[in-house]
Structures are given as C-alpha cells and as structure tokens.
PDB file of C-alpha atoms in Angstrom:
ATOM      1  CA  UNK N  30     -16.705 -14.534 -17.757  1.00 69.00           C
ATOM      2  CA  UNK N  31     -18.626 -11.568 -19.541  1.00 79.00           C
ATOM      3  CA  UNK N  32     -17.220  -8.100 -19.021  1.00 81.00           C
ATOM      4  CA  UNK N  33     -20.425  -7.107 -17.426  1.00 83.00           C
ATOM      5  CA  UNK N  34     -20.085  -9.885 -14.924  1.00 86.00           C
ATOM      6  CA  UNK N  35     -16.155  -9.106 -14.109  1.00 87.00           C
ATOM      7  CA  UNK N  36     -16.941  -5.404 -13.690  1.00 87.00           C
ATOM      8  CA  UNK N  37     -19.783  -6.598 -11.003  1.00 90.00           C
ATOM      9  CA  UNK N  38     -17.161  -8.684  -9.271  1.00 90.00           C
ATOM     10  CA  UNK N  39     -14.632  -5.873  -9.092  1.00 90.00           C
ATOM     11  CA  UNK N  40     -17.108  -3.660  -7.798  1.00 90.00           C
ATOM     12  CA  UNK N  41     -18.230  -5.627  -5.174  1.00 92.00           C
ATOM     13  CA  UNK N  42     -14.901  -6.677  -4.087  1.00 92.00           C
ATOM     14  CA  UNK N  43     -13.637  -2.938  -3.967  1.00 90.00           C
ATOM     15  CA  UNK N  44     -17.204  -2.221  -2.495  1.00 90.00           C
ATOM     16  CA  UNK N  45     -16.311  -4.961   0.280  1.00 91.00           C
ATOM     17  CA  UNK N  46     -12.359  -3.882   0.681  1.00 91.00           C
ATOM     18  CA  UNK N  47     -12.637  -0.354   1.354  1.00 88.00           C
ATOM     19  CA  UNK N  48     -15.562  -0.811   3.912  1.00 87.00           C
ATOM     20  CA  UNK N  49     -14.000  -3.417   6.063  1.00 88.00           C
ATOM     21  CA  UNK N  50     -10.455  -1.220   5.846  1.00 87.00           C
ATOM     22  CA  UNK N  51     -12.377   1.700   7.282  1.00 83.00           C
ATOM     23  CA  UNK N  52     -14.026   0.003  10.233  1.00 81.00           C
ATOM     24  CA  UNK N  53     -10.737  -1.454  10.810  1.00 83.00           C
ATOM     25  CA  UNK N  54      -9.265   1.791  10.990  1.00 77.00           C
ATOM     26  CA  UNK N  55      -6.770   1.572   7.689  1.00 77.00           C
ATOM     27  CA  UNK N  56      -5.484  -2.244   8.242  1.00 75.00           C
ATOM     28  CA  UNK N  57      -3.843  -1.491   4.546  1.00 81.00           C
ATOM     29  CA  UNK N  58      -5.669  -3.836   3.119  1.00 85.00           C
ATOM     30  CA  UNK N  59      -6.571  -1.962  -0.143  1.00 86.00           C
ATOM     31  CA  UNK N  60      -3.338  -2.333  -0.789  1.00 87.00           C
ATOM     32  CA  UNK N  61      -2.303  -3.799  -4.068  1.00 87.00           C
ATOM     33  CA  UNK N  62      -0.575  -6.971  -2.924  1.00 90.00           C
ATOM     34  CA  UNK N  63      -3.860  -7.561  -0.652  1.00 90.00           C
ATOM     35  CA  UNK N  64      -6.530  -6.484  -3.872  1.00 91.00           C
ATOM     36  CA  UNK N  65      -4.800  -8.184  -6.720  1.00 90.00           C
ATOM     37  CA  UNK N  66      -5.329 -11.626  -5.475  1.00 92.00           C
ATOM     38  CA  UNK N  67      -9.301 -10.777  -4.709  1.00 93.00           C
ATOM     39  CA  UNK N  68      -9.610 -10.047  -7.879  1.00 91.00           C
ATOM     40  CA  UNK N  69      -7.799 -12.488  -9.304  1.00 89.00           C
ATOM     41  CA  UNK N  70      -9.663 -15.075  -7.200  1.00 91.00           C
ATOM     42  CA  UNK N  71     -13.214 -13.137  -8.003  1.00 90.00           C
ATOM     43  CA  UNK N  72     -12.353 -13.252 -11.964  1.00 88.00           C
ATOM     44  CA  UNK N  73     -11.163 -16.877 -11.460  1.00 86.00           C
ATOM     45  CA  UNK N  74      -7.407 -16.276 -11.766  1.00 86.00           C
ATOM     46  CA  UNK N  75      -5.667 -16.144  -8.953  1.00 89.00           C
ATOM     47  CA  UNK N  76      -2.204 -16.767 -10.148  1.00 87.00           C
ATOM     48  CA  UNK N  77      -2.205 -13.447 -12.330  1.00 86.00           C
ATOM     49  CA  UNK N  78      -3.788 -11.505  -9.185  1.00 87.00           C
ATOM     50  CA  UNK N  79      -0.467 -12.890  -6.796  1.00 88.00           C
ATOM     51  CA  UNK N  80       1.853 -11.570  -9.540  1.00 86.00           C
ATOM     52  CA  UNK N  81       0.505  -8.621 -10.560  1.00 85.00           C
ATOM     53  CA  UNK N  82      -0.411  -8.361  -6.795  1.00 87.00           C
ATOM     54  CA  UNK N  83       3.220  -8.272  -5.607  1.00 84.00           C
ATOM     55  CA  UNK N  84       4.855  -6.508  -9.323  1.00 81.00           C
ATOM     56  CA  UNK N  85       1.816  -3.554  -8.312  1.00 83.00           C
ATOM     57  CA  UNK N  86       2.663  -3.303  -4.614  1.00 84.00           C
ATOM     58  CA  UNK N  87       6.562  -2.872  -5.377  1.00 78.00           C
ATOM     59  CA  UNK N  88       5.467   0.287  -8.274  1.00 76.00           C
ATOM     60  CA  UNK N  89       3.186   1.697  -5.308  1.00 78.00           C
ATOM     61  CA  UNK N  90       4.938   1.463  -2.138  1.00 75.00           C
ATOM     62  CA  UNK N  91       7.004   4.589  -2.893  1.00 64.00           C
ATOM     63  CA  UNK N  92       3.817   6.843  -3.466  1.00 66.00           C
ATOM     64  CA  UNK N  93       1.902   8.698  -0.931  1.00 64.00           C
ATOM     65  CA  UNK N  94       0.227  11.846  -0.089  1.00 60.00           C
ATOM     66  CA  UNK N  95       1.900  14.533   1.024  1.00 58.00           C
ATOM     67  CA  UNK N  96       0.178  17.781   2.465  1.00 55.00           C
ATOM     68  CA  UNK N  97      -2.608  18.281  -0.116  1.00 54.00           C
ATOM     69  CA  UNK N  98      -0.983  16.361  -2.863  1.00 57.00           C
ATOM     70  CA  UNK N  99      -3.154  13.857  -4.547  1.00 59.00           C
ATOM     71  CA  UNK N 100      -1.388  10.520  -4.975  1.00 67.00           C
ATOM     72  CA  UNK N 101      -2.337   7.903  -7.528  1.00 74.00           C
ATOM     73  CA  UNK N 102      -5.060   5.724  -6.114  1.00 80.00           C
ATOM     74  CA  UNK N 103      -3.251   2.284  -5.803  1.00 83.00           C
ATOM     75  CA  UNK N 104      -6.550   0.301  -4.982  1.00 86.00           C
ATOM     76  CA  UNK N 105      -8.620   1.375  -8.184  1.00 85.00           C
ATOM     77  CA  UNK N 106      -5.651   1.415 -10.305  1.00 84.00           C
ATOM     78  CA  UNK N 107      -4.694  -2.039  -9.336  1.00 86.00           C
ATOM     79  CA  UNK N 108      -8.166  -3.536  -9.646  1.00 88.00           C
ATOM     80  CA  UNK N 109      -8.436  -2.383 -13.304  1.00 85.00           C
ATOM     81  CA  UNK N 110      -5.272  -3.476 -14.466  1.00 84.00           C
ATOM     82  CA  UNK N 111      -5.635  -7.169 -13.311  1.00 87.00           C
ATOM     83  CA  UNK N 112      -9.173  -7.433 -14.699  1.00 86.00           C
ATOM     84  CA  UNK N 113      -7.389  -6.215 -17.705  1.00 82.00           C
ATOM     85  CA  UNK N 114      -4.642  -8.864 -17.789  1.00 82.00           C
ATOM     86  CA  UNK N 115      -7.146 -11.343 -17.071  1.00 84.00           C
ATOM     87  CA  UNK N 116     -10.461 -10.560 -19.152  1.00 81.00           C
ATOM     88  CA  UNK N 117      -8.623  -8.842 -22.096  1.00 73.00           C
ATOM     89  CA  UNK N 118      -5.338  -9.860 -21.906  1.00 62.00           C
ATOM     90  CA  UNK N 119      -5.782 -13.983 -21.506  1.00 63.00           C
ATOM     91  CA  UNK N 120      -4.027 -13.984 -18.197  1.00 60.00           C
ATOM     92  CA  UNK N 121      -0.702 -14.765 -16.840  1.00 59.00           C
ATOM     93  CA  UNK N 122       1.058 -13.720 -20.061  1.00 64.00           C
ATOM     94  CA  UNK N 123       3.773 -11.707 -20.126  1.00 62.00           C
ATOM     95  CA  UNK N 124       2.649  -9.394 -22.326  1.00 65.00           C
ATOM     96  CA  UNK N 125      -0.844  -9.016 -20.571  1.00 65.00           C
ATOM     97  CA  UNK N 126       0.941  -8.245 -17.359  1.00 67.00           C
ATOM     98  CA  UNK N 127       3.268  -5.883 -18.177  1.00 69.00           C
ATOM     99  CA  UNK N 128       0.935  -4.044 -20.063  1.00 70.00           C
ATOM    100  CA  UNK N 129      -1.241  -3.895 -16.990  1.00 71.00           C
ATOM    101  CA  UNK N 130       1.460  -2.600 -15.155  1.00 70.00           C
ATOM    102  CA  UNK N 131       2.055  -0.250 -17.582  1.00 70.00           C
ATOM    103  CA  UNK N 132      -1.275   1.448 -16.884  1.00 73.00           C
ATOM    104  CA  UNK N 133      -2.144   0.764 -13.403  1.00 75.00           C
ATOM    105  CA  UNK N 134      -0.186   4.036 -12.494  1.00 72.00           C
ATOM    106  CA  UNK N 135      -2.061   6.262 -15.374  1.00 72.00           C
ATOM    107  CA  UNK N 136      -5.248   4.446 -14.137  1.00 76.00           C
ATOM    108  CA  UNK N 137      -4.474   5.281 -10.802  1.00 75.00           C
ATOM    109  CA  UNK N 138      -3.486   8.854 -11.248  1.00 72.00           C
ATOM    110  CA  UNK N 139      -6.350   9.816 -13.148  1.00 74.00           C
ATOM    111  CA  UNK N 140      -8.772   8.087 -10.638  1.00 74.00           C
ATOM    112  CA  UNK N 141      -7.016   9.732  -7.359  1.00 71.00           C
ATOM    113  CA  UNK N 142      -9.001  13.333  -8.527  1.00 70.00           C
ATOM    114  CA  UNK N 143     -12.425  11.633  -8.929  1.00 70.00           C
ATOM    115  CA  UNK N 144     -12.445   9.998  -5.570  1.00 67.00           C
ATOM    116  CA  UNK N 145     -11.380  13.477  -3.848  1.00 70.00           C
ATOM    117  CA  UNK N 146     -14.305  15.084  -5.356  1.00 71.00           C
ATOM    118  CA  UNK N 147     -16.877  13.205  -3.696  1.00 68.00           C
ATOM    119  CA  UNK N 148     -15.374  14.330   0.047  1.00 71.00           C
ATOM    120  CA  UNK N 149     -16.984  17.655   0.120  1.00 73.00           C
ATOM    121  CA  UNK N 150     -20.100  16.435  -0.385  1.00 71.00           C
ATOM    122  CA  UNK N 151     -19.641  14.109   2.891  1.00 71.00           C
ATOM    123  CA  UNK N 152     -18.116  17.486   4.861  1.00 75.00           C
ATOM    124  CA  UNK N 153     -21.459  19.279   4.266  1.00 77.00           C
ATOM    125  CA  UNK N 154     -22.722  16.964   6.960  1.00 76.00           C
ATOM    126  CA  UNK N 155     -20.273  17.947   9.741  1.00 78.00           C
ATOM    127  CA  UNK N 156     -22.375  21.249  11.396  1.00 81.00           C
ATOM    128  CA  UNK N 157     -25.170  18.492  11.681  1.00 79.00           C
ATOM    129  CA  UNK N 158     -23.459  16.208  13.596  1.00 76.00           C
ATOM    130  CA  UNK N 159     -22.101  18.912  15.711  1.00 80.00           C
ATOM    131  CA  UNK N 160     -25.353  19.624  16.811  1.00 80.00           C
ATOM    132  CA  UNK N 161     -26.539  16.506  17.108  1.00 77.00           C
ATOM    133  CA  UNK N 162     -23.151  16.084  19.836  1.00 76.00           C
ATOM    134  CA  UNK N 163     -24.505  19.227  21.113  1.00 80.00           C
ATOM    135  CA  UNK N 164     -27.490  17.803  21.819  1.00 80.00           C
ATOM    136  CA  UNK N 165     -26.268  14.942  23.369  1.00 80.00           C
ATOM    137  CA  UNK N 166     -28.058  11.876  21.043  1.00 75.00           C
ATOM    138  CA  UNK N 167     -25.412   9.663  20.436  1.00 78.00           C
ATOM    139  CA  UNK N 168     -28.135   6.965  18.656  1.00 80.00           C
ATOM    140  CA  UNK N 169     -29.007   9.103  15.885  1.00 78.00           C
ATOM    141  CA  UNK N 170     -24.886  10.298  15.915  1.00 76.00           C
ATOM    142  CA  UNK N 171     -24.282   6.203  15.311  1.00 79.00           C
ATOM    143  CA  UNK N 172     -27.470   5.149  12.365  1.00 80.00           C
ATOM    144  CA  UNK N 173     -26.546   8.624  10.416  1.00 77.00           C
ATOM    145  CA  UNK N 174     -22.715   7.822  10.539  1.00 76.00           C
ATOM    146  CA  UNK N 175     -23.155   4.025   9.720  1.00 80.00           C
ATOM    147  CA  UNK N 176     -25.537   4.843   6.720  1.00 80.00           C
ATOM    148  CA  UNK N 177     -22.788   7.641   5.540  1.00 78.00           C
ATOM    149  CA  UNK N 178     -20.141   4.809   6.109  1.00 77.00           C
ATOM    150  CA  UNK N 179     -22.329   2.746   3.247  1.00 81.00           C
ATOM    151  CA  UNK N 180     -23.177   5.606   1.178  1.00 80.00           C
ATOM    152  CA  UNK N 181     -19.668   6.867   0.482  1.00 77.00           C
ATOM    153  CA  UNK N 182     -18.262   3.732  -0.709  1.00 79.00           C
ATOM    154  CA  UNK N 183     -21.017   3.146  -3.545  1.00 83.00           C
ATOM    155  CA  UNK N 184     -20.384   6.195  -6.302  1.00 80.00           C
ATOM    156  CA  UNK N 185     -16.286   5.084  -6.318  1.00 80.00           C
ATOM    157  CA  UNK N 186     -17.888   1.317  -6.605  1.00 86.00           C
ATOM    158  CA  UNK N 187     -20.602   2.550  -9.910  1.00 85.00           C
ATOM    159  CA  UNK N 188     -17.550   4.275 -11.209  1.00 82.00           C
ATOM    160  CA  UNK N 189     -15.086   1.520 -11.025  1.00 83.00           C
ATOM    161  CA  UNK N 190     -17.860  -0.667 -12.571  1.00 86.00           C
ATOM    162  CA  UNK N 191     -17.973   1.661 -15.498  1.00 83.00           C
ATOM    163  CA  UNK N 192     -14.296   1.522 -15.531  1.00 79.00           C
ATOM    164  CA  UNK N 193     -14.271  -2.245 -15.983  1.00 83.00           C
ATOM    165  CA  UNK N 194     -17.074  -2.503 -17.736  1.00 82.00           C
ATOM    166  CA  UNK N 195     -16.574   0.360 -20.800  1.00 78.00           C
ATOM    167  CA  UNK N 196     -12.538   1.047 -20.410  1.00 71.00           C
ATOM    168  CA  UNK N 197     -11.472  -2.913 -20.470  1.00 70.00           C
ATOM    169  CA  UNK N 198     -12.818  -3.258 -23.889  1.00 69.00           C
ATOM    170  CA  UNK N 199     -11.726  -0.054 -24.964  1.00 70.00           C
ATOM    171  CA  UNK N 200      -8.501  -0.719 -24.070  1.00 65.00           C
ATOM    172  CA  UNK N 201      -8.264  -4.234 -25.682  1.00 64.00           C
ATOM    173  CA  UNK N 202      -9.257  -2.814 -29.050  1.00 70.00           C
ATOM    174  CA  UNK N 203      -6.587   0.450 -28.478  1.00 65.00           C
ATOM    175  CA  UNK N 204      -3.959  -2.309 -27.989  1.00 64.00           C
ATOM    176  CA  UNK N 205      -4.658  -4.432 -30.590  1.00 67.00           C
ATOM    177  CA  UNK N 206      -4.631  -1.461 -32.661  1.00 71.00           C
ATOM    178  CA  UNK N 207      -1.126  -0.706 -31.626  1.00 69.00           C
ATOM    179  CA  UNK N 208       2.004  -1.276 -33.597  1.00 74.00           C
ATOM    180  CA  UNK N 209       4.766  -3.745 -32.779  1.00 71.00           C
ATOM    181  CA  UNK N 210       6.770  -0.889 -31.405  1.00 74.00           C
ATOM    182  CA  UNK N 211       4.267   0.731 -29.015  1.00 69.00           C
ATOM    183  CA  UNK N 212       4.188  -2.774 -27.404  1.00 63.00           C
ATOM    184  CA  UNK N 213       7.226  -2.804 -26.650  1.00 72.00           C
ATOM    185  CA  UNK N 214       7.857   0.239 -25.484  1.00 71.00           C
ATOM    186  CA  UNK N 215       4.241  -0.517 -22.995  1.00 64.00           C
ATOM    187  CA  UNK N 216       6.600  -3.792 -21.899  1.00 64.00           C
ATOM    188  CA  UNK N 217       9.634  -1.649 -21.265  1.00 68.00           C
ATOM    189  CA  UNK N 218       7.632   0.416 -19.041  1.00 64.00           C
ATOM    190  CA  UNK N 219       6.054  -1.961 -17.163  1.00 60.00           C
ATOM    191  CA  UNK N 220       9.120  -3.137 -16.508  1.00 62.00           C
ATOM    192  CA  UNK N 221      10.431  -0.506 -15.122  1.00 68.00           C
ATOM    193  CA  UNK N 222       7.199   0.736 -12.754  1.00 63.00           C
ATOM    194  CA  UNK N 223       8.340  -1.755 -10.111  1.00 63.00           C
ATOM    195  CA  UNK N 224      12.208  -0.156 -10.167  1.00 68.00           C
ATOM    196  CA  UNK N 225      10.717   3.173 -10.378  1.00 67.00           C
ATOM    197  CA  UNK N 226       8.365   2.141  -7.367  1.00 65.00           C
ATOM    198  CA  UNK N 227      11.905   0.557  -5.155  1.00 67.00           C
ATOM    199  CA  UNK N 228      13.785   3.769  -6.435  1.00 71.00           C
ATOM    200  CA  UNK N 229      11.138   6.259  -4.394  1.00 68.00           C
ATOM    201  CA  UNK N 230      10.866   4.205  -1.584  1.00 67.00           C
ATOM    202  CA  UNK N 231      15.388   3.940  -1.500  1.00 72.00           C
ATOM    203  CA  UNK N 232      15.292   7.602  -1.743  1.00 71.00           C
ATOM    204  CA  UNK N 233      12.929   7.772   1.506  1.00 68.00           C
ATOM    205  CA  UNK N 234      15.026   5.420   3.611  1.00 70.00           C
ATOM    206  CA  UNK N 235      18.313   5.959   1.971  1.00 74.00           C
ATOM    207  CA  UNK N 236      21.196   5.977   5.682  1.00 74.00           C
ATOM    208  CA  UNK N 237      24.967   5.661   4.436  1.00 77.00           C
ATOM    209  CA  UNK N 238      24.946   3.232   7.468  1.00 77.00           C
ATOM    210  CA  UNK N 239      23.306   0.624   6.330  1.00 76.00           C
ATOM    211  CA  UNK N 240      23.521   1.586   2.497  1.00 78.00           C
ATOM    212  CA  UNK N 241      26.141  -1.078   2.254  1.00 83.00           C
ATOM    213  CA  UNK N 242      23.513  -4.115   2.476  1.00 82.00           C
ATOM    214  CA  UNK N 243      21.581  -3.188  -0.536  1.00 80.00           C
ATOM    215  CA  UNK N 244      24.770  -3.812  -2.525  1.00 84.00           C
ATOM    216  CA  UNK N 245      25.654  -6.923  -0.935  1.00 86.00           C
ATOM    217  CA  UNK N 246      21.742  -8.094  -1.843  1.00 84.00           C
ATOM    218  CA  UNK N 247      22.185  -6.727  -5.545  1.00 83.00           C
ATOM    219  CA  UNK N 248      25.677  -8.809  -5.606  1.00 87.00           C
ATOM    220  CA  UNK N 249      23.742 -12.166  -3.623  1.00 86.00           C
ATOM    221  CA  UNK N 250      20.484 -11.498  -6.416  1.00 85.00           C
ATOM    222  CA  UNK N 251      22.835 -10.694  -9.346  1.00 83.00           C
ATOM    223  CA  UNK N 252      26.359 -12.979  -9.334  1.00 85.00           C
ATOM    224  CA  UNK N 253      25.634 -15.590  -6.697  1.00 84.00           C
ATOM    225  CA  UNK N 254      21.835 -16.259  -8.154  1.00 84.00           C
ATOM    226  CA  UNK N 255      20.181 -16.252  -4.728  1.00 84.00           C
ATOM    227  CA  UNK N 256      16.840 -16.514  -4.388  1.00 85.00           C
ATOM    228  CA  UNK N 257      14.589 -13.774  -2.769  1.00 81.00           C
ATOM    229  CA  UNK N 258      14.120 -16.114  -0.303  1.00 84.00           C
ATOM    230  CA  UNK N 259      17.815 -16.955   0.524  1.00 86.00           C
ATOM    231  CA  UNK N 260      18.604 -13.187   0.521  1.00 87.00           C
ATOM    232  CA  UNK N 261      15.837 -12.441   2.878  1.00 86.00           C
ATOM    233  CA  UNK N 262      17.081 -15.168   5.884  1.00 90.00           C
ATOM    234  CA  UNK N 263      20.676 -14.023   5.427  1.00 89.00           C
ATOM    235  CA  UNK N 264      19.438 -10.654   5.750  1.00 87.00           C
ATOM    236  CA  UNK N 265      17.024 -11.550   8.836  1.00 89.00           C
ATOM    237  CA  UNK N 266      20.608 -12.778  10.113  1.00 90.00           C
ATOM    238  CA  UNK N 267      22.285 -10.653  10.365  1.00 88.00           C
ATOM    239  CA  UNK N 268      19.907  -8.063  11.445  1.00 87.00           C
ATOM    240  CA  UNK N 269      19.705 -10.069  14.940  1.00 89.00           C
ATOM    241  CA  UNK N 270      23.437 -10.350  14.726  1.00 90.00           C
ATOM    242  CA  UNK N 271      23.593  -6.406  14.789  1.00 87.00           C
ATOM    243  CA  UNK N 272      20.792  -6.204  17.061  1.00 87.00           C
ATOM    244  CA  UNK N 273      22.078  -8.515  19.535  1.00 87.00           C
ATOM    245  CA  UNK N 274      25.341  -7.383  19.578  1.00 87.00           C
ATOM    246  CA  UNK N 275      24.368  -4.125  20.194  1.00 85.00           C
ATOM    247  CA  UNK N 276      21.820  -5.330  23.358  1.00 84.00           C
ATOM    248  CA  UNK N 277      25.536  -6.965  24.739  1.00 82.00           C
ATOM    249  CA  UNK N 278      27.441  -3.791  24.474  1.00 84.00           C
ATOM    250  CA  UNK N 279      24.557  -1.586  26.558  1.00 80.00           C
ATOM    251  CA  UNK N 280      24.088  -4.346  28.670  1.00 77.00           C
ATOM    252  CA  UNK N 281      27.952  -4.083  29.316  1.00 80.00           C
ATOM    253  CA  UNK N 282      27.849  -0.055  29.905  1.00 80.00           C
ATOM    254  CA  UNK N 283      25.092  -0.185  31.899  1.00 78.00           C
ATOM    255  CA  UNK N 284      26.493  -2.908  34.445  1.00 77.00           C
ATOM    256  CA  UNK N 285      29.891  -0.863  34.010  1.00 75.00           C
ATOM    257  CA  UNK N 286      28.227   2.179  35.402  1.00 74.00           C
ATOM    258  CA  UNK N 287      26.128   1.020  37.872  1.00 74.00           C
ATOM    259  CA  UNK N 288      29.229  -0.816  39.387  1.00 70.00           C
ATOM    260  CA  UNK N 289      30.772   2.547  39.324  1.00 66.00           C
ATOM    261  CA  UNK N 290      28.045   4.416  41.000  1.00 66.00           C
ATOM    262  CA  UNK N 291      27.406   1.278  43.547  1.00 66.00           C
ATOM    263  CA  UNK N 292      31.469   1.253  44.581  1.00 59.00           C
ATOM    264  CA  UNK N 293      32.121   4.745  45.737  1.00 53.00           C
ATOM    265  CA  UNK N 294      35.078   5.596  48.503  1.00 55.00           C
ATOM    266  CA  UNK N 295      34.495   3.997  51.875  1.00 51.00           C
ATOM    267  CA  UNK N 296      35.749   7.303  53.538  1.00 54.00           C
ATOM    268  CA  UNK N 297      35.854  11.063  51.845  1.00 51.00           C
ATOM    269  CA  UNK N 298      38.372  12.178  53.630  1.00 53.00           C
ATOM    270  CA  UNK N 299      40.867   8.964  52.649  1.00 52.00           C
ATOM    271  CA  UNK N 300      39.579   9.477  49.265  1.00 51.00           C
ATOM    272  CA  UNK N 301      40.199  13.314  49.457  1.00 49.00           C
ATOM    273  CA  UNK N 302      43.765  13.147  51.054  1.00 48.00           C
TER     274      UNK N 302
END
C-alpha cells in the first residue's frame, strides 16, 4: 500500500471514528485499544493494530484533561504511530513497535494544540443558534447543527492525512538515519510508555486497602509465571468473595436490627420497674 493510499485510509477511519463517538455521546471509542485495530485492519495488518492497540491504551489511560489543561490527543497520536509501524516500519517487529510507541505520546502532544484551535471558530456560531431557539425553529436548529457536526471533523481529518502522508516518510528516513544508540534508547522508551501510562493511572486509584493485591498480581505475573489471563479470574474471585461476604454481614445487621426494633417490651411499666 502507497503512503498516499494509507494516509486516505487513516483519514477516513478517524473521519468515521470521531463522528459516530459524538452522536453516540463519547462511547470511548477513539480510544486507542478501539483505533489501533481499524487501522491496522484498514492498512491490512491487523495483528500490529491489536498490539500496539492494547501497548497504546495502557501509555494513555493515565492521561486526561484537567481544567484547561490540554492532554495529548490519544486518537491522532495512536493512528500515526501504527501506520508508522506498519507502512514504514514492516509491521509486527519489535523494533517498529516500540518505536511507534515511542512517538505516539510526542505525536499526540503536539497534535492536542492543533485540534483546540479549531473550537473557537465553531463557538462563533453560538449567538446564532440562540436566536434561532429564540425564535422557536427547531428545523433550521437541527440541518445547521448536523452540517457543523460534518464540518468540524474534516480539517483534523486533512491534517491527519498530511500527517500520514508527509511525516511517515519523514520519519522513516530520520530513523534510518539514526545511530545504533538512538535506537535503543527509542526501544527503551517505548518500553517504558506503557509503565509510565499504569504508573499515572496507580497514582489516581492508589487505597492502602486494597494496595495489597497489586503485589500479590506482580508476585502471580513475576515468580509463579501466570498468565494475564489466570491473574485476572483469580482476581475476579476474589472480588465476589469480598463482595459477597460483605452483602452477608449487612444482611446480618440489618435482620439484627430490625429484630431489635420489631421485639420491644410487652409492657413499659414491667420494662421500667
């Protein structure tokens, strides 16, 4: 496939994505672990898209916007490093992917800005609609708001095509171009994006009560060799142990005190004396 071609398809597929999110009303799917494999499956890879899909979705998971910070965009950043893996860097290689990981946060970063430029040209519309509310036509409301709804997903879809189309090369002849050592150090990182990514997202949900399981799935990953798979049931396991349990002992209390309420002295004045 030609790079004009992939750029097309990652377009359209980021074209297609963020439209259908938005009607749905943010169903997450421009998430990484949901784009990766549409591209993948557009460039005719789908095996790199699933890996990079899930590697990506573990480095962005811990990033988000906070009051008027800009966070790195995780859908554009993730589209352009798995048409990189898989146009320029001759696919499910390990060298290709953690490269691409390497600069899917960069990517993303620098294309957060560009994106958040283009919403104050949308906001200029807002006193018209008011009116239009004001004066009570709700058709005109609807056709004006569904063309916006088209319009504002096509200069993010020209620029990601650009992206593809000029920065994929570009960044298969800076790579080649690179020593030995700057390789490594681009595999080191991407190695490291998808701890960095788990270590954000700990720090958010970090409770000294239940701090004790990640250690037990470090020790179940690390010295017993358990799958992800194996640690995920035992963990599903005894999270309805807990959760059962704990249904028992308020089901107990609350019979307890409604049996206390329900037997109260026969006579007050026994009870009194």
């Amino acid at each position: 496939m030609s790079i004009a071609s992939a750029a097309l398809a990652c377009a359209i597929v980021y074209f297609l994505v963020t439209r259908v999110d938005m009607l749905l009303s943010w169903q997450c799917l421009t998430r990484p672990i949901v784009v990766a494999p549409l591209i993948g499956l557009a460039l005719g890879d789908f095996t790199t898209g699933v890996i990079m899909g899930a590697s990506l979705e573990a480095t962005f998971m811990g990033i988000s916007a906070i009051g008027g910070a800009v966070a790195a965009d995780a859908t554009t950043g993730s589209i352009i490093a798995v048409a990189y893996a898989i146009v320029a860097g001759g696919g499910a290689t390990t060298e290709s992917i953690t490269t691409g990981l390497a600069l899917a946060m960069t990517i993303g970063t620098l294309m957060a800005p560009i994106n958040s430029l283009l919403q104050p040209v949308w906001l200029l519309l807002v006193p018209y609609w008011e009116k239009l509310a004001g004066q009570a036509e709700p058709k005109k409301f609807f056709w004006q708001n569904m063309v916006v709804y088209f319009i504002t997903g096509l200069p993010s879809a020209v620029i990601l095509y650009i992206a593809v189309a000029a920065g994929v090369t570009g960044l298969e002849a800076f790579i080649a171009a690179c020593p030995a050592w700057v390789m490594t150090g681009f595999g080191a990182a991407g190695g490291m994006m998808t701890a960095v990514g788990f270590g954000i997202l700990l720090s958010m949900i970090w409770d000294t009560k239940i701090c004790v399981f990640y250690f037990v799935g470090f020790i179940c990953a690390k010295s017993l060799g358990l799958s992800s798979l194996g640690i995920a049931v035992i963990g599903a396991a005894i999270a309805l142990t807990i959760f059962f349990l704990k249904k028992d002992i308020v089901d107990a209390k609350n019979s307890v005190s409604t049996a206390a309420s329900t037997s109260g002295p026969a006579n007050s004045e026994e009870d009194f004396f």
